Short mmCIF file of C-alpha atoms in Angstrom, two decimals:
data_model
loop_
_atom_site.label_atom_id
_atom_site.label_comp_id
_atom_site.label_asym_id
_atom_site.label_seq_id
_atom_site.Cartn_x
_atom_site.Cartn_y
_atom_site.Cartn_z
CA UNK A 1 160.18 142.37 41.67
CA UNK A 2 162.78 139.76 42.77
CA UNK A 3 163.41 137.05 40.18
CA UNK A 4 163.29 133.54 41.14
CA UNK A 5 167.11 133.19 40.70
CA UNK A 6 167.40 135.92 43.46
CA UNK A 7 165.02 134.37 45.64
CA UNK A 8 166.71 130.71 46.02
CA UNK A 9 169.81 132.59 46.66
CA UNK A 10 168.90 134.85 49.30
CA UNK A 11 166.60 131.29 50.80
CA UNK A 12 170.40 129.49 50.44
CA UNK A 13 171.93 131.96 52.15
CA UNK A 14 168.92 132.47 55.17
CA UNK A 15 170.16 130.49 58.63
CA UNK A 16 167.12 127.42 59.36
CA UNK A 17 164.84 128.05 61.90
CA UNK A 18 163.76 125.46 64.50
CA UNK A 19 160.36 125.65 66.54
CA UNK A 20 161.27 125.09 70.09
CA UNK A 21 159.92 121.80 71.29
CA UNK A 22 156.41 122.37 73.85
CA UNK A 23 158.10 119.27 76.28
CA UNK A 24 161.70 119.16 76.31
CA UNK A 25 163.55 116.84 77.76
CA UNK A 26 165.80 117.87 80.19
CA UNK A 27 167.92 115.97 82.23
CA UNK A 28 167.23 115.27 85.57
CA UNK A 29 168.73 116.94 88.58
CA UNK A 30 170.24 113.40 89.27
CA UNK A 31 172.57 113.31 86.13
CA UNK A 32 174.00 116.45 87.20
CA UNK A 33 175.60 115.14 90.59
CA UNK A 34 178.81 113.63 90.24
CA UNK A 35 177.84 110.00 92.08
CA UNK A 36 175.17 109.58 89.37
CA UNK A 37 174.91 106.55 87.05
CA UNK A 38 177.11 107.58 83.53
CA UNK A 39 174.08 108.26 80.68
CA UNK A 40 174.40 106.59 77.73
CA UNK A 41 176.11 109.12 74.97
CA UNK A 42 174.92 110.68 72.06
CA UNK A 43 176.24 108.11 69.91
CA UNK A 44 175.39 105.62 71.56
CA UNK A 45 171.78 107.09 71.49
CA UNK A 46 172.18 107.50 67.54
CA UNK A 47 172.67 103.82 67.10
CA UNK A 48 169.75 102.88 68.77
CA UNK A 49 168.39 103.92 64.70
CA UNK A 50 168.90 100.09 63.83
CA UNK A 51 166.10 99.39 66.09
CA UNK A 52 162.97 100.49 63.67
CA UNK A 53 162.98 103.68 64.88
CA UNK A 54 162.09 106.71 62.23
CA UNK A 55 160.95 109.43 64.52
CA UNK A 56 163.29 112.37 65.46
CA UNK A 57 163.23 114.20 69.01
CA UNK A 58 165.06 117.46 69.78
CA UNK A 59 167.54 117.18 72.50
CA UNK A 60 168.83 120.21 74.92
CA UNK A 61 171.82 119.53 76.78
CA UNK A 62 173.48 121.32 79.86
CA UNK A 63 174.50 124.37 78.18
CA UNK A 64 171.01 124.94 76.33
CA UNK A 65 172.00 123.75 72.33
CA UNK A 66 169.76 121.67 70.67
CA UNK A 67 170.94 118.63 68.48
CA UNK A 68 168.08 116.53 67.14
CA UNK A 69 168.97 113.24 67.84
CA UNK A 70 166.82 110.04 66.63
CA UNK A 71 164.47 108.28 70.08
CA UNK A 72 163.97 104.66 69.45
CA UNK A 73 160.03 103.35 69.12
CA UNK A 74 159.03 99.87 69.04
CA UNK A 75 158.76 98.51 65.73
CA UNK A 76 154.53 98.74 64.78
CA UNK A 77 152.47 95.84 65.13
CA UNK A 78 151.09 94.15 61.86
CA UNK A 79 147.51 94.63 61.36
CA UNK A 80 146.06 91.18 61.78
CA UNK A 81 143.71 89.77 59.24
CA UNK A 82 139.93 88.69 60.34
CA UNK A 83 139.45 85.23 60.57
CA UNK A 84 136.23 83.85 59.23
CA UNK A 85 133.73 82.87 62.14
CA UNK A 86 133.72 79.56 63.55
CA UNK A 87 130.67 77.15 63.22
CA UNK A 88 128.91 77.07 66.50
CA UNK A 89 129.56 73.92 68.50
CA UNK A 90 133.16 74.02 66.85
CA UNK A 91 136.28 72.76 70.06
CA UNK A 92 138.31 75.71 68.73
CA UNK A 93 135.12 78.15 69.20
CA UNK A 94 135.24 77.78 73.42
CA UNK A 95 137.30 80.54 74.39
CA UNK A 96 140.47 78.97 76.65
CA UNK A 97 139.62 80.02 80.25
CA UNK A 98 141.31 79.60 83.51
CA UNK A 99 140.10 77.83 86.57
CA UNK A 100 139.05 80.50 88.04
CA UNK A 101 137.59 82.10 84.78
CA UNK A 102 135.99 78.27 84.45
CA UNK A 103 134.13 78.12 87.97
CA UNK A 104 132.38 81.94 87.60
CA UNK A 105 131.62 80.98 83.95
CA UNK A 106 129.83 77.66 85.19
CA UNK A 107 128.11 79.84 87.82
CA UNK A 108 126.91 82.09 85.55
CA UNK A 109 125.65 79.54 83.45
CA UNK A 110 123.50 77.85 86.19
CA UNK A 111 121.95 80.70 87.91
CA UNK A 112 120.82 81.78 84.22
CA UNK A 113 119.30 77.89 83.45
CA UNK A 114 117.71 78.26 87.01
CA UNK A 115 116.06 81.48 86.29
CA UNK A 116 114.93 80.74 82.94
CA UNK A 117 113.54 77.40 84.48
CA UNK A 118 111.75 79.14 87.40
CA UNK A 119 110.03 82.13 84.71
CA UNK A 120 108.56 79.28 82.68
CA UNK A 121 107.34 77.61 85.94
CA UNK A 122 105.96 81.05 87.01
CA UNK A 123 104.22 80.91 83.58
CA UNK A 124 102.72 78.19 83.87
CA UNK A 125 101.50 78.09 87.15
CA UNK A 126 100.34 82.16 86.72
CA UNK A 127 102.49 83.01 89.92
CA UNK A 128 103.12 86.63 89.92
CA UNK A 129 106.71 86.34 92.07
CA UNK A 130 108.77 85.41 89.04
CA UNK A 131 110.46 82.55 90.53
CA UNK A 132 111.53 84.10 93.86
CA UNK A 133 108.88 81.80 95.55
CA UNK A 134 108.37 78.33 95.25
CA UNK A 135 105.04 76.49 95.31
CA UNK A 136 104.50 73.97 98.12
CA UNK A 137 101.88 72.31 97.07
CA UNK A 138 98.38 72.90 95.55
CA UNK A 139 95.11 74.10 97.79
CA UNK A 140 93.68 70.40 98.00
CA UNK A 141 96.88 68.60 99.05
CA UNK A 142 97.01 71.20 101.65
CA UNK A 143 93.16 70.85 102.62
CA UNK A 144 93.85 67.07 102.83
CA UNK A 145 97.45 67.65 105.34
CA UNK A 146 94.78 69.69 107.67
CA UNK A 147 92.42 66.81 107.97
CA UNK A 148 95.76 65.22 109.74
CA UNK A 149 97.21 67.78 111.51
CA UNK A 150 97.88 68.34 115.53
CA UNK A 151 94.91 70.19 115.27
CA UNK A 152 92.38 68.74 112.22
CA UNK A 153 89.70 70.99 110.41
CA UNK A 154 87.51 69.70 108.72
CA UNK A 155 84.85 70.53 106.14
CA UNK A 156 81.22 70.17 106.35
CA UNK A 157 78.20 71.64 104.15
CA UNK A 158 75.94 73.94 106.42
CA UNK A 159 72.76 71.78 105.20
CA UNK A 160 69.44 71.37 107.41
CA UNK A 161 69.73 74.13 110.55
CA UNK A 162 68.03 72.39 112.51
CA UNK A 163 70.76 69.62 112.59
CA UNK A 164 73.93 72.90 113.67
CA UNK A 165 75.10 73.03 117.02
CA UNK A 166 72.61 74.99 119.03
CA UNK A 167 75.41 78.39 118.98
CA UNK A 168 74.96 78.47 115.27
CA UNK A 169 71.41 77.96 114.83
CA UNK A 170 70.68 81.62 115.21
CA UNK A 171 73.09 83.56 113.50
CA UNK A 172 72.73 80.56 110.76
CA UNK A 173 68.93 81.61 110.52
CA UNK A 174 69.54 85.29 109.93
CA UNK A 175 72.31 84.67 107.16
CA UNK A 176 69.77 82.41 105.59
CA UNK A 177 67.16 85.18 105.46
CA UNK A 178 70.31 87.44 103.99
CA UNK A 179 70.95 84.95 101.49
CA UNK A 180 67.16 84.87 99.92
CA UNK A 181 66.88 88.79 100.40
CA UNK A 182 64.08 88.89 102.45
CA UNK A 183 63.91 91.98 104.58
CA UNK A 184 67.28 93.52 103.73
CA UNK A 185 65.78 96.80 103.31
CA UNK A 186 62.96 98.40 105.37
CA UNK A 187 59.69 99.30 103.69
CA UNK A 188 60.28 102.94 103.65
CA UNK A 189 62.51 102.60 100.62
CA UNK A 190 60.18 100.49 98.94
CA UNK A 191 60.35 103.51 95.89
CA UNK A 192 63.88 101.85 95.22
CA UNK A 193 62.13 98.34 94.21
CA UNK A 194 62.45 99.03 90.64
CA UNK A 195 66.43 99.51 90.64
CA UNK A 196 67.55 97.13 93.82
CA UNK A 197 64.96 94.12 92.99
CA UNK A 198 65.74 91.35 90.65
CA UNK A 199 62.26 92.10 88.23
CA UNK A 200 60.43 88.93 89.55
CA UNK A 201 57.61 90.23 91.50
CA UNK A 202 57.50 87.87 94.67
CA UNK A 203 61.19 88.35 95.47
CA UNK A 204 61.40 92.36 94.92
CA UNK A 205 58.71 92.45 97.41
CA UNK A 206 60.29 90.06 99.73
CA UNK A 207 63.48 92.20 99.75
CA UNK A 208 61.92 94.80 101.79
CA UNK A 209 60.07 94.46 105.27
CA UNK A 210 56.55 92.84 105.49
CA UNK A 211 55.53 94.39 109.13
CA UNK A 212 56.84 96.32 111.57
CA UNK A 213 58.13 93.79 114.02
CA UNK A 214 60.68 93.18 110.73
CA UNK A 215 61.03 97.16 110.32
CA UNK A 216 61.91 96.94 114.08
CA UNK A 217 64.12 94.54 113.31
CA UNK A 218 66.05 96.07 110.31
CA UNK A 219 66.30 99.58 112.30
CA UNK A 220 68.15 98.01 114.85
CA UNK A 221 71.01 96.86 112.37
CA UNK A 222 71.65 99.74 110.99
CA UNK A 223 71.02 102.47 108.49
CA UNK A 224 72.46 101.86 104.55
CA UNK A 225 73.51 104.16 101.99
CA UNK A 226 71.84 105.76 99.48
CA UNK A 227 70.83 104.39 95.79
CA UNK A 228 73.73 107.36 94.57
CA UNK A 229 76.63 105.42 96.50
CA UNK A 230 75.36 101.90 95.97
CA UNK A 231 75.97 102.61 92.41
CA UNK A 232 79.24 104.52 93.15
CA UNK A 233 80.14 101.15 94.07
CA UNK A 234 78.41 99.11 91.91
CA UNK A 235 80.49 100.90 88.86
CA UNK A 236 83.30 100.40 90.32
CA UNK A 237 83.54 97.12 91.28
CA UNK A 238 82.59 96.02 87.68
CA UNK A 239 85.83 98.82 86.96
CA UNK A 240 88.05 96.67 89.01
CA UNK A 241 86.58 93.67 87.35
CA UNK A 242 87.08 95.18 83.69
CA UNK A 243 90.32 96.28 84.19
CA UNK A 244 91.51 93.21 85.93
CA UNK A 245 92.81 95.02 88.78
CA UNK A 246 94.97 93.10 91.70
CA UNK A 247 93.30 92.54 94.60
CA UNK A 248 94.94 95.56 96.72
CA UNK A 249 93.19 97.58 94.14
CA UNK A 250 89.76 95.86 95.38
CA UNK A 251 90.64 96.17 98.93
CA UNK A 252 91.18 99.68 99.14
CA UNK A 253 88.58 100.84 96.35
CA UNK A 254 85.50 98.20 96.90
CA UNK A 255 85.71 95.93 100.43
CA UNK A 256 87.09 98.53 102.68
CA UNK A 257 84.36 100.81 101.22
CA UNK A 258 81.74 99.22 102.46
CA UNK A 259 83.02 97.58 105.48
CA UNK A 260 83.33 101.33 106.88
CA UNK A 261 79.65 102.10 105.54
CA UNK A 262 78.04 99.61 106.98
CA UNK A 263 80.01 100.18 110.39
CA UNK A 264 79.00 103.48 110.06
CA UNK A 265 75.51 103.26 109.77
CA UNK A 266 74.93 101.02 112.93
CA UNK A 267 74.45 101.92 116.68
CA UNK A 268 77.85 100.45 117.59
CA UNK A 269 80.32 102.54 115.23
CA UNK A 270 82.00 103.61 118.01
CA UNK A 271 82.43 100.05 119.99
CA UNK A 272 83.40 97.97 116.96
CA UNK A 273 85.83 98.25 114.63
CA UNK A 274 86.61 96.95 110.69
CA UNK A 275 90.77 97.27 110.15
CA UNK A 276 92.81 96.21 107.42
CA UNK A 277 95.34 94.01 108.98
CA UNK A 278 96.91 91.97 105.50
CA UNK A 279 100.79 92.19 107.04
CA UNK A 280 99.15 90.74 110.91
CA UNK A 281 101.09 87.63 111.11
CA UNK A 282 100.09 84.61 114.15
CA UNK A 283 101.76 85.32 117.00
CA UNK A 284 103.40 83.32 118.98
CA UNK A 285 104.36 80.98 116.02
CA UNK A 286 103.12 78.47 118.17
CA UNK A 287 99.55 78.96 117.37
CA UNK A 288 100.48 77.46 114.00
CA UNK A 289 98.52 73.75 113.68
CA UNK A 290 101.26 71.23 113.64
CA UNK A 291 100.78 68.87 111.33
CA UNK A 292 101.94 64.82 111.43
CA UNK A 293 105.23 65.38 109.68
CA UNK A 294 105.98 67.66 112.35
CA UNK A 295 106.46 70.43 110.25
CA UNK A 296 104.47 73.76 110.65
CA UNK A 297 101.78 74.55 108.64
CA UNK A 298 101.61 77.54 106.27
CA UNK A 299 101.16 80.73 108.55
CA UNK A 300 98.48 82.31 106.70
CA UNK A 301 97.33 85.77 106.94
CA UNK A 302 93.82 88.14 106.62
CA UNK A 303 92.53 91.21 104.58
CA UNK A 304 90.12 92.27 107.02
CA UNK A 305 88.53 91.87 110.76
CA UNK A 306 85.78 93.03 112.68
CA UNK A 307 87.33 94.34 116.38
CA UNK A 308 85.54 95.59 119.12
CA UNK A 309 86.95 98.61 121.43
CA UNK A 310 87.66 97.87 125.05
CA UNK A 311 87.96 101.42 126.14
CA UNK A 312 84.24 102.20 125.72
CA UNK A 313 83.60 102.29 129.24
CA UNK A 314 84.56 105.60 130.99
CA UNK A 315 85.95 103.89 133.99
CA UNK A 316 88.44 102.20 132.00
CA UNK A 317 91.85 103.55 130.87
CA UNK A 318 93.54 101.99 128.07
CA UNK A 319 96.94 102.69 129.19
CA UNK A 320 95.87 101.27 132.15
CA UNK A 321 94.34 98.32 131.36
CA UNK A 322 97.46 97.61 128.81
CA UNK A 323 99.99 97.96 132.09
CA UNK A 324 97.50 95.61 133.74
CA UNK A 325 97.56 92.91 131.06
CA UNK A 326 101.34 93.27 130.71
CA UNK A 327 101.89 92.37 134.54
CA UNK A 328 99.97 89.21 134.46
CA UNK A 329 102.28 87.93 131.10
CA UNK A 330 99.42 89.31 128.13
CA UNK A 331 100.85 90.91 125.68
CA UNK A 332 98.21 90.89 122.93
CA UNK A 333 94.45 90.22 123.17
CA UNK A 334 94.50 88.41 119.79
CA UNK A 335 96.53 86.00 118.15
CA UNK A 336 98.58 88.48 116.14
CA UNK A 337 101.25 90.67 117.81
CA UNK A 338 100.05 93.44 114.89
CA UNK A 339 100.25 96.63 116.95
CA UNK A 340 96.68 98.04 115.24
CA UNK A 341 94.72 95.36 116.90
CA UNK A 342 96.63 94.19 119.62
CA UNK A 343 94.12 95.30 122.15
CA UNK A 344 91.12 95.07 120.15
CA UNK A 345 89.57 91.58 119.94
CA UNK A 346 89.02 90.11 116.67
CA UNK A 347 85.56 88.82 116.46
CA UNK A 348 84.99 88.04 113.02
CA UNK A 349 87.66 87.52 110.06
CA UNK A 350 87.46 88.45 106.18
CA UNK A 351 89.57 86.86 103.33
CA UNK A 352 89.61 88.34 100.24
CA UNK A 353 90.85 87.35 96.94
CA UNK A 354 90.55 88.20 93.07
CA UNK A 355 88.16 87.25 90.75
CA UNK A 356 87.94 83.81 89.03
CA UNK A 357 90.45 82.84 92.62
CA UNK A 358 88.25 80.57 93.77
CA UNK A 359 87.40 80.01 96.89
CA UNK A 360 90.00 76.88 98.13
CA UNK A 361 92.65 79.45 98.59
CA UNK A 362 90.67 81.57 100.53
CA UNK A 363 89.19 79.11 102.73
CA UNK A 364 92.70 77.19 103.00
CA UNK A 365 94.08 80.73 104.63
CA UNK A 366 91.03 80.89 107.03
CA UNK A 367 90.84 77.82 108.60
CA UNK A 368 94.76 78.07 109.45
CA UNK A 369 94.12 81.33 111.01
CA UNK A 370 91.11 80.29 112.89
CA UNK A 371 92.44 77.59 114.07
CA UNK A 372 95.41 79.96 115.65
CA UNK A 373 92.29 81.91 116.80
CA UNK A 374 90.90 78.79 118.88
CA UNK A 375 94.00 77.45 120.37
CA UNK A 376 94.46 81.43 121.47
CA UNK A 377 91.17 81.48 122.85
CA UNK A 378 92.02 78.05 124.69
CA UNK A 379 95.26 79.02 126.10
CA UNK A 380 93.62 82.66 127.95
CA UNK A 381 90.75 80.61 129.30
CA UNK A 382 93.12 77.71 130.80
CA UNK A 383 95.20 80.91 131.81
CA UNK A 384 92.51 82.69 133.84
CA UNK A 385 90.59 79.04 135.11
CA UNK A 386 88.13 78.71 132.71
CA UNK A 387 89.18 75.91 130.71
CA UNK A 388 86.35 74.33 131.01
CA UNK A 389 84.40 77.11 129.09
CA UNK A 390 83.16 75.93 125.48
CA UNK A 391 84.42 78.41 122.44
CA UNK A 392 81.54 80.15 120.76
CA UNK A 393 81.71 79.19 116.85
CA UNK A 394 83.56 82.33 115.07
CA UNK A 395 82.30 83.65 111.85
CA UNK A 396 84.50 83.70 108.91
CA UNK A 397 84.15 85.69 105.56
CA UNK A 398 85.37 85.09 102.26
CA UNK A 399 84.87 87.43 99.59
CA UNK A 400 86.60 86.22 95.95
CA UNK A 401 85.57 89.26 93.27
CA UNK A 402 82.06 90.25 93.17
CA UNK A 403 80.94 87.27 95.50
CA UNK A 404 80.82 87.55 99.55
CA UNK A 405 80.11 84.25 101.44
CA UNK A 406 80.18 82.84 104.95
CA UNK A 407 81.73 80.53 107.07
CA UNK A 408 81.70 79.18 110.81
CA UNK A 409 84.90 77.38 112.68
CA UNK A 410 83.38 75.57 115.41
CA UNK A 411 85.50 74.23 118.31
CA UNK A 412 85.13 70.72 119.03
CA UNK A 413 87.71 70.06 122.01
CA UNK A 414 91.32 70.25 121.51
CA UNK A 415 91.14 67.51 119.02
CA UNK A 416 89.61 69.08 115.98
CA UNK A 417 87.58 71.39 114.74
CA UNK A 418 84.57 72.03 111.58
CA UNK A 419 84.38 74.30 109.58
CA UNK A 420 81.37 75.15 108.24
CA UNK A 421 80.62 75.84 104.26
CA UNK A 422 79.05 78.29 102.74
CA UNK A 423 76.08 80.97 102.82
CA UNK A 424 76.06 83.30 99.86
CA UNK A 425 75.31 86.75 101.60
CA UNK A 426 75.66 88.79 98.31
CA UNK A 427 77.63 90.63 95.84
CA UNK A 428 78.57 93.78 94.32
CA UNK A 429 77.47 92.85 90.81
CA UNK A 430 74.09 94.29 91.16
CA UNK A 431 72.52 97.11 93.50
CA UNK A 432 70.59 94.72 95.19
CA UNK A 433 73.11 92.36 96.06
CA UNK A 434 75.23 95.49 97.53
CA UNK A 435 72.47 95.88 100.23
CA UNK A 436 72.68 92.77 100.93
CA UNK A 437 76.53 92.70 101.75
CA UNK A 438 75.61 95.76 103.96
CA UNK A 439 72.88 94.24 105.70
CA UNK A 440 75.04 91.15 106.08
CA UNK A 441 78.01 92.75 107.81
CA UNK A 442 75.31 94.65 110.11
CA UNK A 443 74.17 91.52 111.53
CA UNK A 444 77.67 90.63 112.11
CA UNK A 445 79.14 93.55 113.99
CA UNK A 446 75.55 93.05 115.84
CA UNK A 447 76.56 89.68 116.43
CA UNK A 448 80.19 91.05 117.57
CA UNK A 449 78.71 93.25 119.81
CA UNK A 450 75.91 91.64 121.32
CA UNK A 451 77.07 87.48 121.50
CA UNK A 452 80.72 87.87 121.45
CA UNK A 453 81.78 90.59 123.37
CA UNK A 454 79.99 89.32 126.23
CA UNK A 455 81.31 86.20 126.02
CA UNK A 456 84.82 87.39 125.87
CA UNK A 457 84.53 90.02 128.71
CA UNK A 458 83.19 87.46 131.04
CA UNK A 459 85.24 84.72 130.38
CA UNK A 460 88.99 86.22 129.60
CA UNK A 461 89.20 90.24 129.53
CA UNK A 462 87.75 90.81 133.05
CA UNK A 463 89.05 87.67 134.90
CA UNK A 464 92.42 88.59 133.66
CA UNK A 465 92.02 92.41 135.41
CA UNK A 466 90.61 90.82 138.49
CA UNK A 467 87.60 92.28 137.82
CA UNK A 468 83.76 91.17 138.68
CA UNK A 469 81.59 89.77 136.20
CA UNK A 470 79.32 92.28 133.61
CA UNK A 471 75.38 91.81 133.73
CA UNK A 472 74.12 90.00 130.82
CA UNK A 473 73.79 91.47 127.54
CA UNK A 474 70.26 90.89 125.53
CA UNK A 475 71.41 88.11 122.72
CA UNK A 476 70.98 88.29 119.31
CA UNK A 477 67.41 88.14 118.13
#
């Protein structure tokens, strides 16, 4: 074994080894060209030592020897001590910002105090935008701008019938009957008393028809569904009601339901139409009521209408008839340009809102678009020569949760109009008040079909083709 004496000798003696650098630095082809800029020299490199510097670099010159040689670093930085935080509202605490640091900072600041401003408005006033929309007002200030409008509606109770215009006696009379239940449903189903009736006696008897002029009668509205779907949507309507769903939710799973059922169980499901038009907007914007201020007011839309199909007869063809409209200047039998229904007339219109909504809204929306439905009406008859023709009163439907009622705007020149409030025609909180929105609708699309499209065929749709007038139609009875 080698003693340690031997050992440091023979380590004396041994020639140090250097690891060749991974990077070295090599001089650029540049220094080697005789017009280059002198480098400094080594020693001038050494001194830079006074500088701070304590690392060491290897350095490799022309001829490929190495001579480690000391590169100069900047000194390091002191580590700074932390400073104790600053009491809020303290000068010194405001950062120092330039102007144009200053300006976006006050920006900021604003648009965040506006939109904490507009959530606790939204709040408070249960809008469900989050301060993207403003409010312009509440229902009744709006109610009381259309009583002095261009074109005024106003309000009136439906009270004594005998005291209504003689065009809404009728239809008046048969929404009354809806309202009390009496004859809804024809005698044959009189097995279903015990789960449609309300348990007094007199009125589950009265629900159902008394003779057979009333069966007669009921037949020729329509068919209704079963006791199995009633409560199909009985359950879940009061779903939609428990779960507080929004009001596209009761649209597509309760209204729409049985809009198309009771379409589908009359004689006219393929004349008549019920379409869910909630993005149809008035068209031209003209139709809007202008009110005092001169400023429009609100363009309100619809859930729902009831149409009625113009290609029916066999001798018509639509394309046709729409090439034949669009050479005389129509571009739209209604006062929507909504492609769906453009050449399907709207005869009666349905509002919709959520429970516990009331019904100011609703109404509010209506009479704006059935006033746009008037002046429409007004403008094709002055167009074809008819002016002089009086504008049958238009049903109107508002349905707010569970609750259906109707409504009437009646014409009254080109100075106002009235709109007539309210007939309960049932709800879909109970089976029996299902059957009565069914039978309710029924008489409506009857009413479409048998009172309106006459009138409209006669007076607009065929003078506008240049065609001769229809034989009568049997009114509503």
């Amino acid at each position: 074994m080698l003693r340690s004496d031997e050992i440091e000798k023979w380590l004396e003696s041994a020639a140090p080894t250097r690891a060749r650098p991974l990077n070295p630095k090599k001089r650029a082809l540049i220094e080697m060209s005789a017009n280059a800029t002198p480098q400094p020299s080594r020693k001038a490199k050494a001194r830079r030592i006074d500088e701070g510097c304590d690392k060491v670099d290897v350095f490799v010159d022309r001829e490929g020897s190495e001579e480690e040689i000391e590169t100069p670093r900047p000194p390091m930085p002191m580590p700074m001590r932390a400073m104790p935080p600053l009491p809020q509202g303290t000068p010194s605490a405001t950062p120092i910002l330039s102007p144009t640091q200053k300006s976006r900072h006050d920006a900021d600041s604003r648009s965040r105090s506006q939109s904490h401003s507009q959530s606790e408005v939204s709040v408070g006033t249960g809008s469900s935008v989050g301060g993207k929309r403003k409010r312009t007002g509440s229902p009744t200030k709006k109610w009381s701008d259309q009583l002095v409008a261009q074109y005024p509606v106003r309000r009136q109770p439906v009270q004594r019938i005998p005291d209504l215009p003689p065009d809404l006696q009728e239809l008046v009379l048969a929404m009354h009957e809806i309202k009390y239940m009496r004859g809804i449903l024809h005698e044959r189903h009189i097995v279903w008393k015990g789960d449609v009736g309300p348990g007094v006696p007199r009125e589950d008897d009265n629900m159902f028809t008394q003779t057979a002029e009333e069966g007669e009668k009921r037949d020729q509205l329509g068919t209704v569904p079963d006791l199995a779907w009633a409560r199909k949507r009985f359950e879940r309507a009061q779903h939609c009601l428990a779960r507080v769903f929004a009001e596209a939710e009761w649209n597509c799973f309760v209204y729409s339901r049985l809009l198309e059922k009771a379409l589908e169980g009359t004689r006219y499901n393929t004349r008549a139409n019920c379409a869910y038009i909630p993005s149809a907007r008035i068209h031209p914007p003209d139709l809007v009521p202008l009110a005092t201020r001169t400023s429009l007011s609100e363009s309100k839309k619809v859930d729902f209408c009831i149409t009625l199909e113009l290609n029916d007869d066999p001798s018509w063809d639509l394309d046709e008839l729409q090439q034949s409209l669009y050479s005389v200047g129509v571009d739209s039998l209604n006062h929507t340009d909504y492609a769906g229904i453009r050449w399907t007339p709207i005869a009666v219109s349905i509002e919709t809102k959520m429970p516990y909504a009331g019904t100011i809204e609703a109404s509010l929306q209506l009479s704006t678009w059935g006033a746009a439905h008037i002046k429409f009406l007004r403008q094709m008859l002055s167009k074809v020569g008819n002016a002089a023709v009086p504008i049958i009163p238009l049903p109107l439907v508002v349905v707010v949760g569970n609750e259906w009622e109707m409504y009437y705007m009646q014409d009254c020149g080109a100075k106002k109009a009235v709109m007539w409030t309210s007939i309960p025609i049932g709800d879909t909180s109970t089976l029996g008040g299902i059957y009565q929105v069914i039978t309710g609708i029924q008489r409506l699309i009857q009413w479409a079909e048998q009172v309106y499209r006459p009138w409209f065929e006669e007076n607009i749709f065929r003078p506008l083709l240049g065609l001769a007038k229809k034989a009568s139609v049997p009114t509503l009875e």
